[in-house]
CSV table of C-alpha atoms and ligand atoms in Angstrom, one decimal:
chain,number,residue,atom,x,y,z
A,1,UNK,CA,8.0,-9.7,-4.4
A,2,UNK,CA,4.9,-10.2,-6.9
A,3,UNK,CA,5.4,-9.9,-10.7
A,4,UNK,CA,3.4,-7.4,-12.7
A,5,UNK,CA,3.8,-6.6,-16.2
A,6,UNK,CA,2.1,-3.2,-15.7
A,7,UNK,CA,4.4,-2.1,-12.8
A,8,UNK,CA,7.9,-0.7,-14.0
A,9,UNK,CA,10.4,-3.3,-13.5
A,10,UNK,CA,7.9,-6.1,-13.7
A,11,UNK,CA,7.7,-6.5,-9.8
A,12,UNK,CA,5.3,-4.8,-7.2
A,13,UNK,CA,6.9,-3.1,-4.3
A,14,UNK,CA,6.9,-6.2,-1.3
A,15,UNK,CA,4.1,-4.3,0.5
A,16,UNK,CA,1.4,-4.3,-2.3
A,17,UNK,CA,-0.3,-7.6,-2.8
A,18,UNK,CA,-2.0,-8.5,-6.2
A,19,UNK,CA,-4.5,-11.2,-5.8
A,20,UNK,CA,-3.5,-14.4,-7.8
A,21,UNK,CA,-4.5,-14.0,-11.4
A,22,UNK,CA,-6.6,-17.1,-11.4
A,23,UNK,CA,-8.9,-17.8,-14.6
A,24,UNK,CA,-12.0,-17.0,-12.4
A,25,UNK,CA,-10.7,-13.5,-11.5
A,26,UNK,CA,-9.7,-12.7,-14.7
A,27,UNK,CA,-13.2,-13.6,-16.3
A,28,UNK,CA,-14.7,-11.4,-13.5
A,29,UNK,CA,-12.5,-8.3,-14.1
A,30,UNK,CA,-13.4,-9.0,-18.0
A,31,UNK,CA,-17.2,-8.6,-16.8
A,32,UNK,CA,-16.7,-5.3,-14.7
A,33,UNK,CA,-14.2,-3.7,-17.3
A,34,UNK,CA,-16.6,-4.5,-20.2
A,35,UNK,CA,-18.7,-1.2,-21.0
A,36,UNK,CA,-21.6,-3.6,-22.1
A,37,UNK,CA,-22.0,-5.0,-18.4
A,38,UNK,CA,-25.6,-3.7,-17.3
A,39,UNK,CA,-25.6,-2.3,-13.8
A,40,UNK,CA,-26.9,-5.6,-12.1
A,41,UNK,CA,-24.2,-7.6,-13.5
A,42,UNK,CA,-21.6,-4.8,-12.6
A,43,UNK,CA,-22.7,-5.0,-9.1
A,44,UNK,CA,-22.7,-9.0,-8.9
A,45,UNK,CA,-19.4,-9.4,-10.4
A,46,UNK,CA,-17.9,-6.4,-8.5
A,47,UNK,CA,-19.0,-7.9,-5.2
A,48,UNK,CA,-17.4,-11.3,-6.1
A,49,UNK,CA,-14.1,-9.6,-6.4
A,50,UNK,CA,-14.7,-7.5,-3.2
A,51,UNK,CA,-15.0,-10.6,-1.6
A,52,UNK,CA,-11.7,-11.8,-2.8
A,53,UNK,CA,-10.0,-8.8,-1.7
A,54,UNK,CA,-11.6,-8.8,2.0
A,55,UNK,CA,-10.7,-12.6,2.5
A,56,UNK,CA,-7.0,-11.7,1.1
A,57,UNK,CA,-6.9,-8.5,3.1
A,58,UNK,CA,-7.6,-10.4,6.2
A,59,UNK,CA,-4.5,-12.5,5.9
A,60,UNK,CA,-2.5,-9.5,6.9
A,61,UNK,CA,-3.9,-9.2,10.1
A,62,UNK,CA,-2.2,-10.7,13.2
A,63,UNK,CA,-2.6,-14.4,14.5
A,64,UNK,CA,-2.3,-15.8,17.8
A,65,UNK,CA,-2.1,-19.7,18.5
A,66,UNK,CA,-5.1,-21.0,19.8
A,67,UNK,CA,-5.7,-24.7,21.0
A,68,UNK,CA,-9.3,-25.9,20.7
A,69,UNK,CA,-10.9,-29.3,21.3
A,70,UNK,CA,-12.7,-31.1,18.2
A,71,UNK,CA,-15.9,-33.2,18.7
A,72,UNK,CA,-13.4,-36.2,18.7
A,73,UNK,CA,-12.3,-35.0,21.9
A,74,UNK,CA,-8.7,-34.5,20.6
A,75,UNK,CA,-6.9,-31.0,21.1
A,76,UNK,CA,-6.1,-29.1,17.8
A,77,UNK,CA,-3.7,-26.6,17.8
A,78,UNK,CA,-5.1,-23.7,15.9
A,79,UNK,CA,-4.9,-19.9,15.4
A,80,UNK,CA,-7.4,-17.2,16.1
A,81,UNK,CA,-7.2,-13.5,14.9
A,82,UNK,CA,-5.7,-11.0,17.3
A,83,UNK,CA,-6.8,-7.4,17.8
A,84,UNK,CA,-9.4,-5.3,16.9
A,85,UNK,CA,-10.4,-4.2,13.5
A,86,UNK,CA,-12.2,-1.3,11.7
A,87,UNK,CA,-13.4,-0.9,8.1
A,88,UNK,CA,-13.4,2.6,6.6
A,89,UNK,CA,-14.7,3.2,3.1
A,90,UNK,CA,-14.1,6.2,1.4
A,91,UNK,CA,-17.3,7.5,0.6
A,92,UNK,CA,-19.1,7.3,-2.1
A,93,UNK,CA,-17.4,4.2,-4.2
A,94,UNK,CA,-15.8,2.6,-1.2
A,95,UNK,CA,-19.1,1.9,0.5
A,96,UNK,CA,-19.5,-0.7,-2.1
A,97,UNK,CA,-17.1,-2.7,-0.5
A,98,UNK,CA,-18.7,-2.5,2.9
A,99,UNK,CA,-21.1,-5.4,2.6
A,100,UNK,CA,-18.1,-7.9,1.5
A,101,UNK,CA,-16.6,-6.9,4.6
A,102,UNK,CA,-19.5,-7.3,6.8
A,103,UNK,CA,-20.3,-10.7,5.4
A,104,UNK,CA,-16.4,-12.0,6.3
A,105,UNK,CA,-16.3,-10.0,9.7
A,106,UNK,CA,-19.6,-9.9,11.8
A,107,UNK,CA,-20.3,-7.0,13.6
A,108,UNK,CA,-17.2,-5.2,12.3
A,109,UNK,CA,-16.8,-1.6,13.2
A,110,UNK,CA,-17.2,0.9,10.4
A,111,UNK,CA,-15.7,4.4,10.1
A,112,UNK,CA,-16.6,6.6,7.1
A,113,UNK,CA,-14.4,9.4,5.2
A,114,UNK,CA,-16.1,11.4,2.5
A,115,UNK,CA,-13.8,12.6,-0.2
A,116,UNK,CA,-14.6,13.5,-3.7
A,117,UNK,CA,-12.3,14.3,-6.6
A,118,UNK,CA,-12.8,17.6,-8.1
A,119,UNK,CA,-14.3,17.0,-11.5
A,120,UNK,CA,-12.3,19.7,-13.1
A,121,UNK,CA,-9.0,19.4,-11.4
A,122,UNK,CA,-9.1,15.4,-10.3
A,123,UNK,CA,-8.1,16.9,-6.6
A,124,UNK,CA,-9.2,15.2,-3.8
A,125,UNK,CA,-11.8,17.2,-1.3
A,126,UNK,CA,-12.4,16.3,2.2
A,127,UNK,CA,-15.7,16.7,3.3
A,128,UNK,CA,-16.6,14.5,6.4
A,129,UNK,CA,-15.2,11.6,8.5
A,130,UNK,CA,-16.7,9.9,11.4
A,131,UNK,CA,-14.5,7.2,12.9
A,132,UNK,CA,-15.0,5.0,16.0
A,133,UNK,CA,-13.3,6.8,19.1
A,134,UNK,CA,-10.9,3.9,19.7
A,135,UNK,CA,-9.9,3.5,16.1
A,136,UNK,CA,-6.1,4.2,17.1
A,137,UNK,CA,-6.1,0.5,18.7
A,138,UNK,CA,-7.6,-1.1,15.7
A,139,UNK,CA,-6.6,-2.4,12.5
A,140,UNK,CA,-8.1,-0.4,9.6
A,141,UNK,CA,-9.1,-1.9,6.5
A,142,UNK,CA,-9.5,1.1,4.1
A,143,UNK,CA,-11.8,0.6,1.3
A,144,UNK,CA,-11.8,2.1,-2.1
A,145,UNK,CA,-12.2,0.1,-5.5
A,146,UNK,CA,-10.2,2.7,-7.5
A,147,UNK,CA,-6.5,4.1,-6.9
A,148,UNK,CA,-5.7,6.5,-9.8
A,149,UNK,CA,-3.6,9.5,-8.8
A,150,UNK,CA,-3.5,8.3,-5.1
A,151,UNK,CA,-4.7,11.6,-4.0
A,152,UNK,CA,-8.1,10.4,-2.3
A,153,UNK,CA,-6.2,7.3,-0.5
A,154,UNK,CA,-3.5,9.8,0.6
A,155,UNK,CA,-6.1,12.2,2.0
A,156,UNK,CA,-7.9,9.5,3.8
A,157,UNK,CA,-4.8,7.9,5.5
A,158,UNK,CA,-4.0,11.5,6.6
A,159,UNK,CA,-7.2,11.5,8.4
A,160,UNK,CA,-6.5,8.1,9.8
A,161,UNK,CA,-3.3,9.1,11.2
A,162,UNK,CA,-4.2,12.2,12.7
A,163,UNK,CA,-6.8,10.2,14.8
A,164,UNK,CA,-3.7,8.0,16.1
A,165,UNK,CA,-4.1,4.9,13.7
A,166,UNK,CA,-0.7,3.4,13.2
A,167,UNK,CA,0.5,3.5,9.5
A,168,UNK,CA,1.5,-0.1,9.8
A,169,UNK,CA,-1.9,-1.3,10.9
A,170,UNK,CA,-3.6,-0.1,7.8
A,171,UNK,CA,-4.6,-2.5,5.1
A,172,UNK,CA,-5.8,-0.6,1.8
A,173,UNK,CA,-8.1,-3.1,-0.2
A,174,UNK,CA,-8.5,-1.7,-3.8
A,175,UNK,CA,-10.0,-3.4,-6.9
A,176,UNK,CA,-7.7,-1.6,-9.6
A,177,UNK,CA,-4.5,0.6,-9.2
A,178,UNK,CA,-2.1,2.2,-11.3
A,179,UNK,CA,1.6,2.4,-10.8
A,180,UNK,CA,1.7,6.1,-10.3
A,181,UNK,CA,-1.0,5.7,-7.8
A,182,UNK,CA,0.8,3.1,-6.0
A,183,UNK,CA,3.9,5.1,-5.8
A,184,UNK,CA,2.6,8.3,-4.6
A,185,UNK,CA,0.7,6.4,-1.8
A,186,UNK,CA,3.7,4.5,-0.9
A,187,UNK,CA,6.2,7.5,-1.0
A,188,UNK,CA,3.9,9.2,1.6
A,189,UNK,CA,3.0,5.9,3.5
A,190,UNK,CA,5.8,3.4,3.1
A,191,UNK,CA,4.6,1.1,5.9
A,192,UNK,CA,1.2,0.9,4.4
A,193,UNK,CA,-0.2,-2.3,3.0
A,194,UNK,CA,-2.2,-2.4,-0.4
A,195,UNK,CA,-4.0,-5.6,-1.7
A,196,UNK,CA,-5.4,-5.1,-5.2
A,197,UNK,CA,-7.2,-7.2,-7.9
A,198,UNK,CA,-5.6,-5.6,-10.7
A,199,UNK,CA,-2.7,-2.9,-12.0
A,200,UNK,CA,-3.3,-1.0,-15.2
A,201,UNK,CA,-0.7,0.8,-17.1
A,202,UNK,CA,-1.6,4.3,-16.3
A,203,UNK,CA,-4.1,7.2,-16.4
A,204,UNK,CA,-5.6,9.3,-19.4
A,205,UNK,CA,-5.7,13.1,-19.5
A,206,UNK,CA,-8.8,13.4,-17.2
A,207,UNK,CA,-7.0,11.0,-14.8
A,208,UNK,CA,-9.2,8.0,-15.3
A,209,UNK,CA,-7.6,4.7,-15.1
A,210,UNK,CA,-6.9,3.1,-18.8
A,211,UNK,CA,-7.8,0.9,-20.0
A,212,UNK,CA,-9.8,0.9,-16.8
A,213,UNK,CA,-13.5,0.3,-15.9
A,214,UNK,CA,-14.8,4.0,-16.1
A,215,UNK,CA,-16.3,5.6,-13.2
A,216,UNK,CA,-16.7,2.9,-10.5
A,217,UNK,CA,-19.3,4.6,-8.1
A,218,UNK,CA,-21.4,6.0,-11.1
A,219,UNK,CA,-21.5,2.2,-12.3
A,220,UNK,CA,-22.3,0.5,-9.1
A,221,UNK,CA,-24.8,3.2,-7.6
A,222,UNK,CA,-26.5,3.9,-11.0
A,223,UNK,CA,-25.5,7.6,-11.3
A,224,UNK,CA,-23.6,9.4,-14.1
B,1,PRP,C1,-13.2,7.8,-7.0
B,1,PRP,C2,-12.4,6.6,-6.2
B,1,PRP,C3,-11.4,7.2,-5.5
B,1,PRP,C4,-10.9,8.2,-6.3
B,1,PRP,C5,-9.6,7.8,-6.9
B,1,PRP,O1,-13.8,8.7,-6.3
B,1,PRP,O2,-13.5,5.8,-5.7
B,1,PRP,O3,-12.0,7.7,-4.3
B,1,PRP,O4,-11.8,8.7,-7.5
B,1,PRP,O5,-8.8,8.6,-7.8
B,1,PRP,P1,-7.8,9.4,-7.2
B,1,PRP,O6,-6.7,8.2,-6.8
B,1,PRP,O7,-7.1,10.1,-8.1
B,1,PRP,O8,-7.9,10.1,-5.9
B,1,PRP,P2,-14.8,9.8,-6.8
B,1,PRP,O9,-14.0,11.1,-6.1
B,1,PRP,O10,-14.9,9.8,-8.1
B,1,PRP,O11,-16.1,9.6,-6.0
B,1,PRP,P3,-16.9,8.6,-6.1
B,1,PRP,O12,-16.6,7.8,-5.0
B,1,PRP,O13,-18.3,9.2,-5.7
B,1,PRP,O14,-17.3,8.0,-7.3
B,2,URA,N1,-12.2,6.9,-10.2
B,2,URA,C1,-13.1,6.0,-11.0
B,2,URA,O1,-14.0,5.8,-10.4
B,2,URA,N2,-12.2,5.5,-12.1
B,2,URA,C2,-11.1,5.9,-12.4
B,2,URA,O2,-10.7,5.5,-13.5
B,2,URA,C3,-10.4,6.9,-11.6
B,2,URA,C4,-11.2,7.5,-10.5
C-alpha cells in the first residue's frame, strides 16, 4: 500500500499506484498547477509528467523471461514484454498523453473514446468510440489526465468492457485524481489499476479538482 495524506486513512487502495513523489516530480507538478504558467510551459512540463506516468504504467504489463546474447558472446537472462497493448485516450484531454505513449511504445495501436463532461451538470456524455477490432486480446492503457467525479472514466471503461476488454488488463494513466473519483471508479471496476502522479483532497461546487490545476484540456490545447 502507498501512503497518501490526501486519501482517507492515509493509504491508497492496493491497485492505485502513486508515482514516487520525488523533488523532480513535485517541481513539475508545481509548474503545471501554477495559474501563471504559460501554455508552452504547461505543455512542456505536462509532457514530462506524462512520460513518467507511461514509464510507470508499463511496469504493470506482464513479462516473459528471455535469454539473449550480449556482444561479449555471453548469455544474458532477461525479460521481454508479453502480450499486445493498445492506448485509448479519452478525447479531448487524454489525447495530450498519446505522444508520451508513442514515444515509449513504437507503433502502438490507438483507440479513441470521445466523452465530454456536460458543463452544467458535470455528467459525462459519450459521443464516439473507435477501437482496434482485436482490442479484447490486448492490454489497454487508458489515458486521461484528470480523475474528478470519475464519471468520464467509468463511461470509458464501460465502452472497453462492452468490446470484450478484460477489466484486469486495463491500466488507467492519470495525472491528478481525488479520493471520491478513485473510489467511484474502483467501486465499479475493482480489478482496474490506476497510476496517478498526484492526489488532491477533493472537488469544488463545479466538480473541479481543488486545489487542482484548472481545466487541463483548455490549458494544454489553448482553448477556454
Ligand atoms: C475532463 C477530463 C476528464 C473529465 C474528468 O474532460 O479530461 O475526461 O473532465 O472529470 P470526471 O472525472 O468528473 O468525469 P472534459 O469533459 O472537461 O473535456 P476535455 O477533455 O475536452 O477537457
Ligand atoms: N477536468 C479538468 O480538466 N479539471 C478538473 O479539475 C476536473 C475535470
